[in-house]
PDB file of C-alpha atoms in Angstrom:
ATOM      1  CA  MET A  64      14.809  46.702   9.655  1.00 68.00           C
ATOM      2  CA  SER A  65      17.366  44.161   8.607  1.00 86.00           C
ATOM      3  CA  THR A  66      20.138  46.609   9.412  1.00 96.00           C
ATOM      4  CA  VAL A  67      18.959  47.000  12.980  1.00 95.00           C
ATOM      5  CA  ASN A  68      18.770  43.230  13.414  1.00 95.00           C
ATOM      6  CA  ASP A  69      22.216  42.832  11.901  1.00 95.00           C
ATOM      7  CA  GLU A  70      23.594  45.424  14.288  1.00 97.00           C
ATOM      8  CA  ILE A  71      21.964  43.687  17.248  1.00 97.00           C
ATOM      9  CA  VAL A  72      23.414  40.337  16.188  1.00 97.00           C
ATOM     10  CA  GLU A  73      26.835  41.912  15.740  1.00 97.00           C
ATOM     11  CA  LEU A  74      26.650  43.513  19.182  1.00 98.00           C
ATOM     12  CA  GLN A  75      25.577  40.227  20.734  1.00 98.00           C
ATOM     13  CA  MET A  76      28.530  38.492  19.112  1.00 98.00           C
ATOM     14  CA  LYS A  77      30.898  41.149  20.413  1.00 98.00           C
ATOM     15  CA  VAL A  78      29.493  40.863  23.929  1.00 98.00           C
ATOM     16  CA  SER A  79      29.806  37.093  23.783  1.00 98.00           C
ATOM     17  CA  PHE A  80      33.420  37.388  22.643  1.00 98.00           C
ATOM     18  CA  GLN A  81      34.151  39.906  25.392  1.00 99.00           C
ATOM     19  CA  ASP A  82      32.616  37.608  28.010  1.00 99.00           C
ATOM     20  CA  SER A  83      34.725  34.711  26.821  1.00 98.00           C
ATOM     21  CA  LEU A  84      37.854  36.841  26.788  1.00 99.00           C
ATOM     22  CA  LEU A  85      37.126  38.113  30.279  1.00 99.00           C
ATOM     23  CA  GLU A  86      36.745  34.566  31.602  1.00 99.00           C
ATOM     24  CA  ASP A  87      40.030  33.554  29.962  1.00 99.00           C
ATOM     25  CA  LEU A  88      41.845  36.531  31.444  1.00 99.00           C
ATOM     26  CA  ASN A  89      40.396  35.834  34.881  1.00 99.00           C
ATOM     27  CA  GLN A  90      41.696  32.269  34.673  1.00 99.00           C
ATOM     28  CA  VAL A  91      45.142  33.564  33.727  1.00 99.00           C
ATOM     29  CA  ILE A  92      45.109  35.841  36.771  1.00 99.00           C
ATOM     30  CA  ILE A  93      44.062  32.953  39.023  1.00 99.00           C
ATOM     31  CA  ASP A  94      46.843  30.739  37.633  1.00 99.00           C
ATOM     32  CA  GLN A  95      49.424  33.488  38.027  1.00 99.00           C
ATOM     33  CA  GLN A  96      48.388  34.115  41.629  1.00 99.00           C
ATOM     34  CA  LYS A  97      48.806  30.417  42.398  1.00 99.00           C
ATOM     35  CA  GLN A  98      52.252  30.505  40.825  1.00 99.00           C
ATOM     36  CA  ILE A  99      53.194  33.642  42.778  1.00 99.00           C
ATOM     37  CA  SER A 100      52.086  31.972  46.011  1.00 99.00           C
ATOM     38  CA  ARG A 101      54.240  28.919  45.268  1.00 99.00           C
ATOM     39  CA  ILE A 102      57.235  31.123  44.453  1.00 99.00           C
ATOM     40  CA  GLU A 103      56.770  33.113  47.665  1.00 99.00           C
ATOM     41  CA  LEU A 104      56.706  29.887  49.656  1.00 98.00           C
ATOM     42  CA  MET A 105      59.854  28.654  47.911  1.00 99.00           C
ATOM     43  CA  LEU A 106      61.581  31.967  48.573  1.00 98.00           C
ATOM     44  CA  GLU A 107      60.695  31.860  52.262  1.00 98.00           C
ATOM     45  CA  THR A 108      62.005  28.293  52.490  1.00 98.00           C
ATOM     46  CA  MET A 109      65.234  29.321  50.780  1.00 98.00           C
ATOM     47  CA  LYS A 110      65.662  32.273  53.151  1.00 97.00           C
ATOM     48  CA  ILE A 111      65.311  29.961  56.139  1.00 96.00           C
ATOM     49  CA  GLN A 112      67.822  27.535  54.644  1.00 96.00           C
ATOM     50  CA  MET A 113      70.289  30.344  53.878  1.00 95.00           C
ATOM     51  CA  ASN A 114      70.025  31.690  57.430  1.00 93.00           C
ATOM     52  CA  SER A 115      70.575  28.202  58.808  1.00 91.00           C
ATOM     53  CA  MET A 116      73.599  27.670  56.570  1.00 91.00           C
ATOM     54  CA  GLN A 117      75.030  31.045  57.549  1.00 89.00           C
ATOM     55  CA  THR A 118      74.570  30.304  61.248  1.00 87.00           C
ATOM     56  CA  ASN A 119      76.211  26.892  60.864  1.00 85.00           C
ATOM     57  CA  SER A 120      79.074  28.417  58.891  1.00 81.00           C
ATOM     58  CA  GLN A 121      79.682  31.068  61.540  1.00 79.00           C
ATOM     59  CA  GLN A 122      79.652  28.461  64.300  1.00 78.00           C
ATOM     60  CA  GLU A 123      82.117  26.271  62.413  1.00 74.00           C
ATOM     61  CA  SER A 124      84.472  29.137  61.584  1.00 71.00           C
ATOM     62  CA  GLY A 125      84.419  30.265  65.204  1.00 64.00           C
ATOM     63  CA  SER A 126      85.415  26.824  66.436  1.00 62.00           C
ATOM     64  CA  GLN A 127      88.221  26.558  63.855  1.00 63.00           C
ATOM     65  CA  HIS A 128      89.985  29.622  65.255  1.00 63.00           C
ATOM     66  CA  GLU A 129      89.971  28.378  68.822  1.00 66.00           C
ATOM     67  CA  LEU A 130      93.236  26.967  70.100  1.00 66.00           C
ATOM     68  CA  PRO A 131      93.221  23.343  71.170  1.00 66.00           C
ATOM     69  CA  PRO A 132      93.089  22.837  74.938  1.00 72.00           C
ATOM     70  CA  HIS A 133      96.778  21.806  75.203  1.00 73.00           C
ATOM     71  CA  TYR A 134      98.108  25.236  74.095  1.00 55.00           C
TER      72      TYR A 134
END
């Protein structure tokens, strides 16, 4: 009888450990998703800035090649 009780206690301990581990892993996933969202936002902001810089650069280089009005 003691063996059965010992096995039950051992199984309960394992289940408890698994539950705790599952909660920890879920929290890691939540934290990683938040980080991914922040990185995606930063990337989108950087893409907009790069496009703006490229547009400004093209406009400036185009005006540099134009001859002054007195030529």
